[in-house]
């Protein structure tokens, strides 16, 4: 379903690049990242429900959210929004609270494409190659893919 997500991580490096195109204007794609209520509907795999615990979407702001599975197991995340440029750029940290003392720095560029389409181009830089490998092993690709499929559904509405 939808457009494929491309995640490229060169073995031995500490960063991964992500590219995904969307059949929606860049403004709608950016808003789905900026609005807490919208973000909660699409972030992560389908099997998890998301609750936003903190949302201050501005340069210097921050966020937190918790995801729960049907058995009640909980996964917490938080970060800082370092730079926000409307409809163009988000630079933020990302921290999974289950991996203490590990954080990534994420850059997401929002690009308008012809025909009312858009592209998200991102880079996540981890503290080490091992930290990146652990994130990939934890199911990062699966969660990103399913989340973006849910985002496609949201953008189509």
Tab-separated table of N, CA and C in Angstrom:
chain	number	residue	atom	x	y	z
A	1	UNK	N	0.840	-1.192	0.000
A	1	UNK	CA	0.000	0.000	0.000
A	1	UNK	C	0.877	1.244	0.000
A	2	UNK	N	0.460	2.271	-0.739
A	2	UNK	CA	1.168	3.541	-0.693
A	2	UNK	C	2.549	3.476	-1.305
A	3	UNK	N	3.327	4.474	-0.988
A	3	UNK	CA	4.679	4.596	-1.500
A	3	UNK	C	5.641	3.871	-0.570
A	4	UNK	N	6.690	3.282	-1.108
A	4	UNK	CA	7.641	2.575	-0.238
A	4	UNK	C	8.501	3.547	0.572
A	5	UNK	N	8.842	3.136	1.776
A	5	UNK	CA	9.781	3.899	2.589
A	5	UNK	C	11.158	3.311	2.312
A	6	UNK	N	12.120	4.162	2.104
A	6	UNK	CA	13.488	3.712	1.840
A	6	UNK	C	14.347	4.127	3.022
A	7	UNK	N	14.881	3.136	3.721
A	7	UNK	CA	15.785	3.392	4.842
A	7	UNK	C	17.143	2.834	4.453
A	8	UNK	N	18.135	3.697	4.446
A	8	UNK	CA	19.489	3.295	4.084
A	8	UNK	C	20.418	3.532	5.266
A	9	UNK	N	21.008	2.451	5.747
A	9	UNK	CA	21.983	2.531	6.832
A	9	UNK	C	23.223	1.760	6.378
A	10	UNK	N	24.325	2.458	6.229
A	10	UNK	CA	25.569	1.820	5.807
A	10	UNK	C	26.177	1.112	7.018
A	11	UNK	N	26.414	-0.196	6.929
A	11	UNK	CA	26.992	-0.908	8.079
A	11	UNK	C	28.264	-0.232	8.583
A	12	UNK	N	28.354	-0.141	9.909
A	12	UNK	CA	29.530	0.460	10.525
A	12	UNK	C	29.434	1.956	10.736
A	13	UNK	N	28.367	2.592	10.169
A	13	UNK	CA	28.175	4.028	10.399
A	13	UNK	C	27.133	4.220	11.497
A	14	UNK	N	26.968	5.442	11.950
A	14	UNK	CA	26.020	5.708	13.027
A	14	UNK	C	24.803	6.515	12.552
A	15	UNK	N	24.499	6.473	11.253
A	15	UNK	CA	23.351	7.219	10.761
A	15	UNK	C	22.558	6.410	9.747
A	16	UNK	N	21.290	6.781	9.630
A	16	UNK	CA	20.409	6.159	8.640
A	16	UNK	C	19.664	7.275	7.918
A	17	UNK	N	19.513	7.124	6.612
A	17	UNK	CA	18.749	8.058	5.802
A	17	UNK	C	17.408	7.423	5.457
A	18	UNK	N	16.373	8.234	5.466
A	18	UNK	CA	15.021	7.767	5.188
A	18	UNK	C	14.407	8.670	4.131
A	19	UNK	N	13.756	8.081	3.151
A	19	UNK	CA	13.054	8.845	2.118
A	19	UNK	C	11.687	8.214	1.907
A	20	UNK	N	10.675	9.070	1.805
A	20	UNK	CA	9.312	8.573	1.571
A	20	UNK	C	8.534	9.653	0.850
A	21	UNK	N	7.815	9.287	-0.209
A	21	UNK	CA	6.960	10.226	-0.924
A	21	UNK	C	5.513	10.018	-0.510
A	22	UNK	N	4.737	11.103	-0.576
A	22	UNK	CA	3.340	11.084	-0.161
A	22	UNK	C	2.479	11.722	-1.240
A	23	UNK	N	1.270	11.203	-1.398
A	23	UNK	CA	0.317	11.724	-2.374
A	23	UNK	C	-0.526	12.813	-1.727
A	24	UNK	N	0.159	13.823	-1.197
A	24	UNK	CA	-0.490	14.947	-0.521
A	24	UNK	C	0.456	16.137	-0.569
A	25	UNK	N	-0.095	17.346	-0.475
A	25	UNK	CA	0.748	18.541	-0.497
A	25	UNK	C	1.667	18.606	0.727
A	26	UNK	N	2.780	19.294	0.570
A	26	UNK	CA	3.765	19.400	1.643
A	26	UNK	C	3.156	20.026	2.900
A	27	UNK	N	2.229	20.961	2.742
A	27	UNK	CA	1.602	21.604	3.898
A	27	UNK	C	0.828	20.593	4.744
A	28	UNK	N	0.132	19.672	4.099
A	28	UNK	CA	-0.624	18.644	4.824
A	28	UNK	C	0.327	17.656	5.510
A	29	UNK	N	1.405	17.298	4.831
A	29	UNK	CA	2.395	16.399	5.424
A	29	UNK	C	3.036	17.039	6.649
A	30	UNK	N	3.409	18.293	6.537
A	30	UNK	CA	4.027	18.986	7.666
A	30	UNK	C	3.041	19.099	8.828
A	31	UNK	N	1.794	19.467	8.540
A	31	UNK	CA	0.782	19.609	9.593
A	31	UNK	C	0.587	18.293	10.347
A	32	UNK	N	0.661	17.165	9.647
A	32	UNK	CA	0.507	15.861	10.302
A	32	UNK	C	1.652	15.584	11.277
A	33	UNK	N	2.798	16.241	11.084
A	33	UNK	CA	3.927	16.140	12.015
A	33	UNK	C	3.841	17.190	13.123
A	34	UNK	N	3.186	18.320	12.840
A	34	UNK	CA	3.160	19.456	13.769
A	34	UNK	C	2.013	19.396	14.773
A	35	UNK	N	0.893	18.835	14.381
A	35	UNK	CA	-0.314	18.815	15.205
A	35	UNK	C	-0.327	17.545	16.058
A	36	UNK	N	-0.350	17.721	17.372
A	36	UNK	CA	-0.268	16.582	18.299
A	36	UNK	C	-1.380	15.564	18.075
A	37	UNK	N	-2.605	16.042	17.853
A	37	UNK	CA	-3.725	15.131	17.643
A	37	UNK	C	-3.567	14.298	16.389
A	38	UNK	N	-3.086	14.920	15.318
A	38	UNK	CA	-2.847	14.181	14.079
A	38	UNK	C	-1.676	13.214	14.239
A	39	UNK	N	-0.599	13.690	14.844
A	39	UNK	CA	0.598	12.869	15.037
A	39	UNK	C	0.259	11.572	15.776
A	40	UNK	N	-0.562	11.682	16.806
A	40	UNK	CA	-0.920	10.507	17.610
A	40	UNK	C	-1.677	9.457	16.809
A	41	UNK	N	-2.354	9.873	15.728
A	41	UNK	CA	-3.138	8.909	14.950
A	41	UNK	C	-2.295	8.061	14.010
A	42	UNK	N	-1.077	8.525	13.682
A	42	UNK	CA	-0.332	7.770	12.668
A	42	UNK	C	1.033	7.266	13.122
A	43	UNK	N	1.602	7.784	14.174
A	43	UNK	CA	2.970	7.402	14.535
A	43	UNK	C	3.028	5.943	15.028
A	44	UNK	N	3.912	5.172	14.457
A	44	UNK	CA	4.167	3.811	14.926
A	44	UNK	C	3.263	2.752	14.326
A	45	UNK	N	3.501	1.508	14.742
A	45	UNK	CA	2.756	0.367	14.190
A	45	UNK	C	1.267	0.398	14.547
A	46	UNK	N	0.468	-0.301	13.750
A	46	UNK	CA	-0.980	-0.364	13.958
A	46	UNK	C	-1.361	-0.987	15.296
A	47	UNK	N	-0.556	-1.899	15.798
A	47	UNK	CA	-0.896	-2.621	17.028
A	47	UNK	C	-0.738	-1.765	18.285
A	48	UNK	N	-0.173	-0.572	18.160
A	48	UNK	CA	0.069	0.284	19.325
A	48	UNK	C	-0.835	1.510	19.296
A	49	UNK	N	-1.339	1.882	20.461
A	49	UNK	CA	-2.115	3.109	20.608
A	49	UNK	C	-1.210	4.170	21.219
A	50	UNK	N	-1.291	5.393	20.708
A	50	UNK	CA	-0.398	6.470	21.129
A	50	UNK	C	-1.136	7.518	21.944
A	51	UNK	N	-0.507	7.922	23.042
A	51	UNK	CA	-0.997	9.033	23.854
A	51	UNK	C	0.109	10.083	23.937
A	52	UNK	N	-0.203	11.304	23.554
A	52	UNK	CA	0.749	12.407	23.650
A	52	UNK	C	0.782	12.867	25.111
A	53	UNK	N	1.958	12.912	25.701
A	53	UNK	CA	2.103	13.323	27.098
A	53	UNK	C	2.668	14.738	27.219
A	54	UNK	N	3.302	15.220	26.157
A	54	UNK	CA	3.832	16.585	26.121
A	54	UNK	C	3.953	16.983	24.658
A	55	UNK	N	3.568	18.231	24.341
A	55	UNK	CA	3.685	18.688	22.953
A	55	UNK	C	3.861	20.196	22.931
A	56	UNK	N	5.043	20.646	22.612
A	56	UNK	CA	5.371	22.066	22.500
A	56	UNK	C	6.120	22.226	21.178
A	57	UNK	N	5.344	22.279	20.085
A	57	UNK	CA	5.912	22.254	18.741
A	57	UNK	C	6.382	23.642	18.334
A	58	UNK	N	7.633	23.929	18.655
A	58	UNK	CA	8.287	25.183	18.287
A	58	UNK	C	9.787	24.949	18.452
A	59	UNK	N	10.592	25.802	17.816
A	59	UNK	CA	12.042	25.716	18.023
A	59	UNK	C	12.321	25.906	19.502
A	60	UNK	N	13.013	24.957	20.111
A	60	UNK	CA	13.294	24.986	21.534
A	60	UNK	C	12.250	24.286	22.378
A	61	UNK	N	11.184	23.799	21.766
A	61	UNK	CA	10.126	23.081	22.485
A	61	UNK	C	10.490	21.610	22.656
A	62	UNK	N	9.516	20.825	23.013
A	62	UNK	CA	9.774	19.411	23.214
A	62	UNK	C	8.504	18.591	23.124
A	63	UNK	N	8.665	17.284	23.213
A	63	UNK	CA	7.531	16.380	23.090
A	63	UNK	C	7.755	15.128	23.913
A	64	UNK	N	6.682	14.429	24.147
A	64	UNK	CA	6.720	13.117	24.764
A	64	UNK	C	5.483	12.359	24.347
A	65	UNK	N	5.605	11.058	24.178
A	65	UNK	CA	4.432	10.236	23.917
A	65	UNK	C	4.673	8.834	24.428
A	66	UNK	N	3.560	8.160	24.652
A	66	UNK	CA	3.597	6.792	25.159
A	66	UNK	C	2.779	5.930	24.216
A	67	UNK	N	3.298	4.749	23.913
A	67	UNK	CA	2.558	3.808	23.075
A	67	UNK	C	2.295	2.547	23.893
A	68	UNK	N	1.058	2.001	23.749
A	68	UNK	CA	0.667	0.806	24.495
A	68	UNK	C	0.156	-0.254	23.540
A	69	UNK	N	0.493	-1.506	23.863
A	69	UNK	CA	-0.062	-2.615	23.095
A	69	UNK	C	-1.323	-3.128	23.792
A	70	UNK	N	-1.974	-4.120	23.205
A	70	UNK	CA	-3.238	-4.627	23.754
A	70	UNK	C	-3.051	-5.336	25.087
A	71	UNK	N	-1.846	-5.779	25.399
A	71	UNK	CA	-1.566	-6.425	26.685
A	71	UNK	C	-1.249	-5.406	27.777
A	72	UNK	N	-1.223	-4.117	27.411
A	72	UNK	CA	-0.957	-3.072	28.386
A	72	UNK	C	0.508	-2.724	28.543
A	73	UNK	N	1.379	-3.349	27.742
A	73	UNK	CA	2.800	-3.000	27.788
A	73	UNK	C	2.971	-1.606	27.204
A	74	UNK	N	3.817	-0.793	27.842
A	74	UNK	CA	3.965	0.601	27.480
A	74	UNK	C	5.394	0.910	27.026
A	75	UNK	N	5.505	1.813	26.038
A	75	UNK	CA	6.790	2.242	25.500
A	75	UNK	C	6.782	3.767	25.464
A	76	UNK	N	7.758	4.403	26.120
A	76	UNK	CA	7.799	5.856	26.183
A	76	UNK	C	8.872	6.445	25.293
A	77	UNK	N	8.581	7.634	24.774
A	77	UNK	CA	9.492	8.358	23.888
A	77	UNK	C	9.449	9.834	24.259
A	78	UNK	N	10.556	10.527	24.021
A	78	UNK	CA	10.594	11.967	24.254
A	78	UNK	C	11.682	12.584	23.395
A	79	UNK	N	11.653	13.914	23.319
A	79	UNK	CA	12.666	14.611	22.550
A	79	UNK	C	12.516	16.105	22.652
A	80	UNK	N	13.416	16.803	21.985
A	80	UNK	CA	13.443	18.259	21.937
A	80	UNK	C	13.360	18.674	20.473
A	81	UNK	N	12.482	19.637	20.196
A	81	UNK	CA	12.432	20.244	18.876
A	81	UNK	C	13.481	21.340	18.841
A	82	UNK	N	14.568	21.132	18.120
A	82	UNK	CA	15.634	22.125	18.060
A	82	UNK	C	15.317	23.233	17.065
A	83	UNK	N	14.870	22.846	15.869
A	83	UNK	CA	14.588	23.825	14.824
A	83	UNK	C	13.322	23.422	14.082
A	84	UNK	N	12.417	24.382	13.949
A	84	UNK	CA	11.199	24.182	13.176
A	84	UNK	C	11.132	25.297	12.134
A	85	UNK	N	11.015	24.927	10.871
A	85	UNK	CA	10.758	25.877	9.791
A	85	UNK	C	9.505	25.364	9.098
A	86	UNK	N	8.394	26.072	9.236
A	86	UNK	CA	7.109	25.606	8.719
A	86	UNK	C	7.215	25.111	7.283
A	87	UNK	N	6.656	23.914	7.074
A	87	UNK	CA	6.548	23.269	5.762
A	87	UNK	C	7.888	22.952	5.116
A	88	UNK	N	9.001	23.087	5.868
A	88	UNK	CA	10.325	22.836	5.296
A	88	UNK	C	11.202	21.899	6.112
A	89	UNK	N	11.259	22.086	7.443
A	89	UNK	CA	12.307	21.429	8.211
A	89	UNK	C	11.909	21.212	9.668
A	90	UNK	N	12.255	20.030	10.185
A	90	UNK	CA	12.196	19.745	11.619
A	90	UNK	C	13.529	19.102	11.986
A	91	UNK	N	14.206	19.676	12.976
A	91	UNK	CA	15.393	19.058	13.568
A	91	UNK	C	15.046	18.803	15.025
A	92	UNK	N	15.163	17.547	15.443
A	92	UNK	CA	14.746	17.160	16.786
A	92	UNK	C	15.611	16.017	17.298
A	93	UNK	N	15.572	15.839	18.609
A	93	UNK	CA	16.150	14.627	19.177
A	93	UNK	C	15.025	13.621	19.339
A	94	UNK	N	15.409	12.348	19.421
A	94	UNK	CA	14.455	11.256	19.615
A	94	UNK	C	15.068	10.292	20.612
A	95	UNK	N	14.322	10.005	21.657
A	95	UNK	CA	14.824	9.118	22.703
A	95	UNK	C	13.759	8.094	23.064
A	96	UNK	N	14.094	6.816	22.932
A	96	UNK	CA	13.241	5.730	23.409
A	96	UNK	C	13.630	5.500	24.854
A	97	UNK	N	12.675	5.631	25.766
A	97	UNK	CA	12.987	5.573	27.184
A	97	UNK	C	13.395	4.179	27.658
A	98	UNK	N	13.224	3.170	26.803
A	98	UNK	CA	13.677	1.826	27.125
A	98	UNK	C	15.151	1.610	26.831
A	99	UNK	N	15.781	2.575	26.178
A	99	UNK	CA	17.215	2.495	25.856
A	99	UNK	C	17.892	3.672	26.546
A	100	UNK	N	18.147	3.515	27.833
A	100	UNK	CA	18.702	4.607	28.618
A	100	UNK	C	20.029	5.110	28.051
A	101	UNK	N	20.207	6.412	28.116
A	101	UNK	CA	21.440	7.082	27.695
A	101	UNK	C	21.698	6.997	26.196
A	102	UNK	N	20.657	6.747	25.413
A	102	UNK	CA	20.785	6.744	23.956
A	102	UNK	C	19.788	7.739	23.388
A	103	UNK	N	20.234	8.524	22.437
A	103	UNK	CA	19.371	9.506	21.792
A	103	UNK	C	19.860	9.689	20.358
A	104	UNK	N	18.937	9.940	19.454
A	104	UNK	CA	19.338	10.247	18.080
A	104	UNK	C	18.980	11.698	17.778
A	105	UNK	N	19.701	12.264	16.824
A	105	UNK	CA	19.406	13.586	16.304
A	105	UNK	C	18.814	13.368	14.918
A	106	UNK	N	17.589	13.847	14.727
A	106	UNK	CA	16.853	13.594	13.490
A	106	UNK	C	16.609	14.892	12.734
A	107	UNK	N	16.875	14.855	11.429
A	107	UNK	CA	16.574	15.984	10.551
A	107	UNK	C	15.569	15.494	9.519
A	108	UNK	N	14.449	16.219	9.389
A	108	UNK	CA	13.426	15.877	8.401
A	108	UNK	C	13.190	17.078	7.503
A	109	UNK	N	13.430	16.883	6.207
A	109	UNK	CA	13.178	17.942	5.223
A	109	UNK	C	11.894	17.590	4.470
A	110	UNK	N	11.036	18.589	4.322
A	110	UNK	CA	9.760	18.433	3.635
A	110	UNK	C	9.884	19.115	2.287
A	111	UNK	N	9.670	18.360	1.207
A	111	UNK	CA	9.881	18.882	-0.140
A	111	UNK	C	8.599	18.785	-0.953
A	112	UNK	N	8.191	19.883	-1.571
A	112	UNK	CA	7.036	19.873	-2.473
A	112	UNK	C	7.451	19.219	-3.786
A	113	UNK	N	6.577	18.381	-4.318
A	113	UNK	CA	6.793	17.713	-5.600
A	113	UNK	C	5.675	18.134	-6.561
A	114	UNK	N	5.895	17.959	-7.847
A	114	UNK	CA	4.837	18.300	-8.815
A	114	UNK	C	3.564	17.496	-8.539
A	115	UNK	N	2.441	18.069	-8.959
A	115	UNK	CA	1.174	17.356	-8.851
A	115	UNK	C	0.605	17.301	-7.447
A	116	UNK	N	1.001	18.241	-6.590
A	116	UNK	CA	0.455	18.255	-5.230
A	116	UNK	C	0.975	17.146	-4.338
A	117	UNK	N	2.104	16.568	-4.703
A	117	UNK	CA	2.721	15.507	-3.917
A	117	UNK	C	3.850	16.097	-3.079
A	118	UNK	N	4.425	15.265	-2.199
A	118	UNK	CA	5.526	15.736	-1.356
A	118	UNK	C	6.471	14.589	-1.014
A	119	UNK	N	7.657	14.980	-0.546
A	119	UNK	CA	8.680	14.012	-0.146
A	119	UNK	C	9.187	14.405	1.237
A	120	UNK	N	9.395	13.387	2.065
A	120	UNK	CA	10.036	13.554	3.356
A	120	UNK	C	11.411	12.903	3.234
A	121	UNK	N	12.458	13.670	3.497
A	121	UNK	CA	13.826	13.161	3.439
A	121	UNK	C	14.454	13.391	4.806
A	122	UNK	N	14.840	12.319	5.456
A	122	UNK	CA	15.356	12.437	6.809
A	122	UNK	C	16.687	11.757	7.013
A	123	UNK	N	17.351	12.180	8.076
A	123	UNK	CA	18.583	11.528	8.520
A	123	UNK	C	18.521	11.453	10.034
A	124	UNK	N	18.786	10.259	10.573
A	124	UNK	CA	18.881	10.043	12.016
A	124	UNK	C	20.312	9.671	12.340
A	125	UNK	N	20.921	10.444	13.241
A	125	UNK	CA	22.302	10.204	13.654
A	125	UNK	C	22.271	9.689	15.091
A	126	UNK	N	22.860	8.524	15.305
A	126	UNK	CA	22.881	7.871	16.610
A	126	UNK	C	24.235	8.067	17.283
A	127	UNK	N	24.318	7.745	18.562
A	127	UNK	CA	25.563	7.933	19.310
A	127	UNK	C	26.647	6.965	18.886
A	128	UNK	N	26.262	5.848	18.253
A	128	UNK	CA	27.243	4.854	17.803
A	128	UNK	C	26.606	3.963	16.749
A	129	UNK	N	27.436	3.237	16.034
A	129	UNK	CA	26.936	2.257	15.072
A	129	UNK	C	26.127	1.184	15.797
A	130	UNK	N	26.546	0.820	17.001
A	130	UNK	CA	25.841	-0.207	17.780
A	130	UNK	C	24.438	0.270	18.169
A	131	UNK	N	24.314	1.547	18.517
A	131	UNK	CA	22.999	2.100	18.876
A	131	UNK	C	22.060	2.074	17.671
A	132	UNK	N	22.574	2.415	16.500
A	132	UNK	CA	21.775	2.347	15.279
A	132	UNK	C	21.367	0.908	14.997
A	133	UNK	N	22.301	-0.019	15.094
A	133	UNK	CA	21.993	-1.432	14.840
A	133	UNK	C	20.933	-1.947	15.809
A	134	UNK	N	20.991	-1.522	17.067
A	134	UNK	CA	19.993	-1.935	18.059
A	134	UNK	C	18.618	-1.378	17.698
A	135	UNK	N	18.558	-0.136	17.236
A	135	UNK	CA	17.283	0.458	16.845
A	135	UNK	C	16.696	-0.283	15.650
A	136	UNK	N	17.522	-0.604	14.679
A	136	UNK	CA	17.038	-1.347	13.511
A	136	UNK	C	16.552	-2.732	13.939
A	137	UNK	N	17.296	-3.400	14.822
A	137	UNK	CA	16.924	-4.731	15.301
A	137	UNK	C	15.619	-4.706	16.094
A	138	UNK	N	15.298	-3.558	16.710
A	138	UNK	CA	14.081	-3.460	17.520
A	138	UNK	C	12.819	-3.347	16.669
A	139	UNK	N	12.949	-3.244	15.351
A	139	UNK	CA	11.781	-3.166	14.478
A	139	UNK	C	11.521	-1.785	13.919
A	140	UNK	N	12.538	-0.951	13.863
A	140	UNK	CA	12.395	0.421	13.370
A	140	UNK	C	11.738	0.465	11.990
A	141	UNK	N	12.181	-0.359	11.057
A	141	UNK	CA	11.657	-0.324	9.691
A	141	UNK	C	10.173	-0.672	9.676
A	142	UNK	N	9.795	-1.674	10.437
A	142	UNK	CA	8.389	-2.100	10.515
A	142	UNK	C	7.521	-0.976	11.061
A	143	UNK	N	7.947	-0.353	12.159
A	143	UNK	CA	7.184	0.728	12.761
A	143	UNK	C	7.065	1.934	11.856
A	144	UNK	N	8.149	2.292	11.189
A	144	UNK	CA	8.134	3.424	10.265
A	144	UNK	C	7.213	3.120	9.082
A	145	UNK	N	7.340	1.928	8.517
A	145	UNK	CA	6.521	1.558	7.348
A	145	UNK	C	5.027	1.591	7.690
A	146	UNK	N	4.648	0.940	8.793
A	146	UNK	CA	3.230	0.928	9.166
A	146	UNK	C	2.744	2.324	9.535
A	147	UNK	N	3.571	3.088	10.214
A	147	UNK	CA	3.186	4.453	10.563
A	147	UNK	C	2.922	5.293	9.328
A	148	UNK	N	3.775	5.180	8.324
A	148	UNK	CA	3.575	5.964	7.110
A	148	UNK	C	2.383	5.464	6.304
A	149	UNK	N	2.060	4.175	6.394
A	149	UNK	CA	0.834	3.690	5.762
A	149	UNK	C	-0.383	4.323	6.437
A	150	UNK	N	-0.350	4.434	7.776
A	150	UNK	CA	-1.439	5.099	8.498
A	150	UNK	C	-1.477	6.595	8.132
A	151	UNK	N	-0.322	7.206	7.938
A	151	UNK	CA	-0.259	8.603	7.543
A	151	UNK	C	-0.865	8.792	6.151
A	152	UNK	N	-0.606	7.865	5.229
A	152	UNK	CA	-1.249	7.917	3.910
A	152	UNK	C	-2.764	7.947	4.052
A	153	UNK	N	-3.296	7.089	4.927
A	153	UNK	CA	-4.739	7.014	5.141
A	153	UNK	C	-5.274	8.331	5.708
A	154	UNK	N	-4.550	8.912	6.656
A	154	UNK	CA	-4.940	10.200	7.248
A	154	UNK	C	-4.937	11.293	6.177
A	155	UNK	N	-3.891	11.358	5.372
A	155	UNK	CA	-3.767	12.399	4.359
A	155	UNK	C	-4.830	12.261	3.261
A	156	UNK	N	-5.309	11.054	3.030
A	156	UNK	CA	-6.344	10.828	2.010
A	156	UNK	C	-7.715	11.315	2.471
A	157	UNK	N	-7.904	11.493	3.788
A	157	UNK	CA	-9.213	11.918	4.331
A	157	UNK	C	-9.423	13.409	4.196
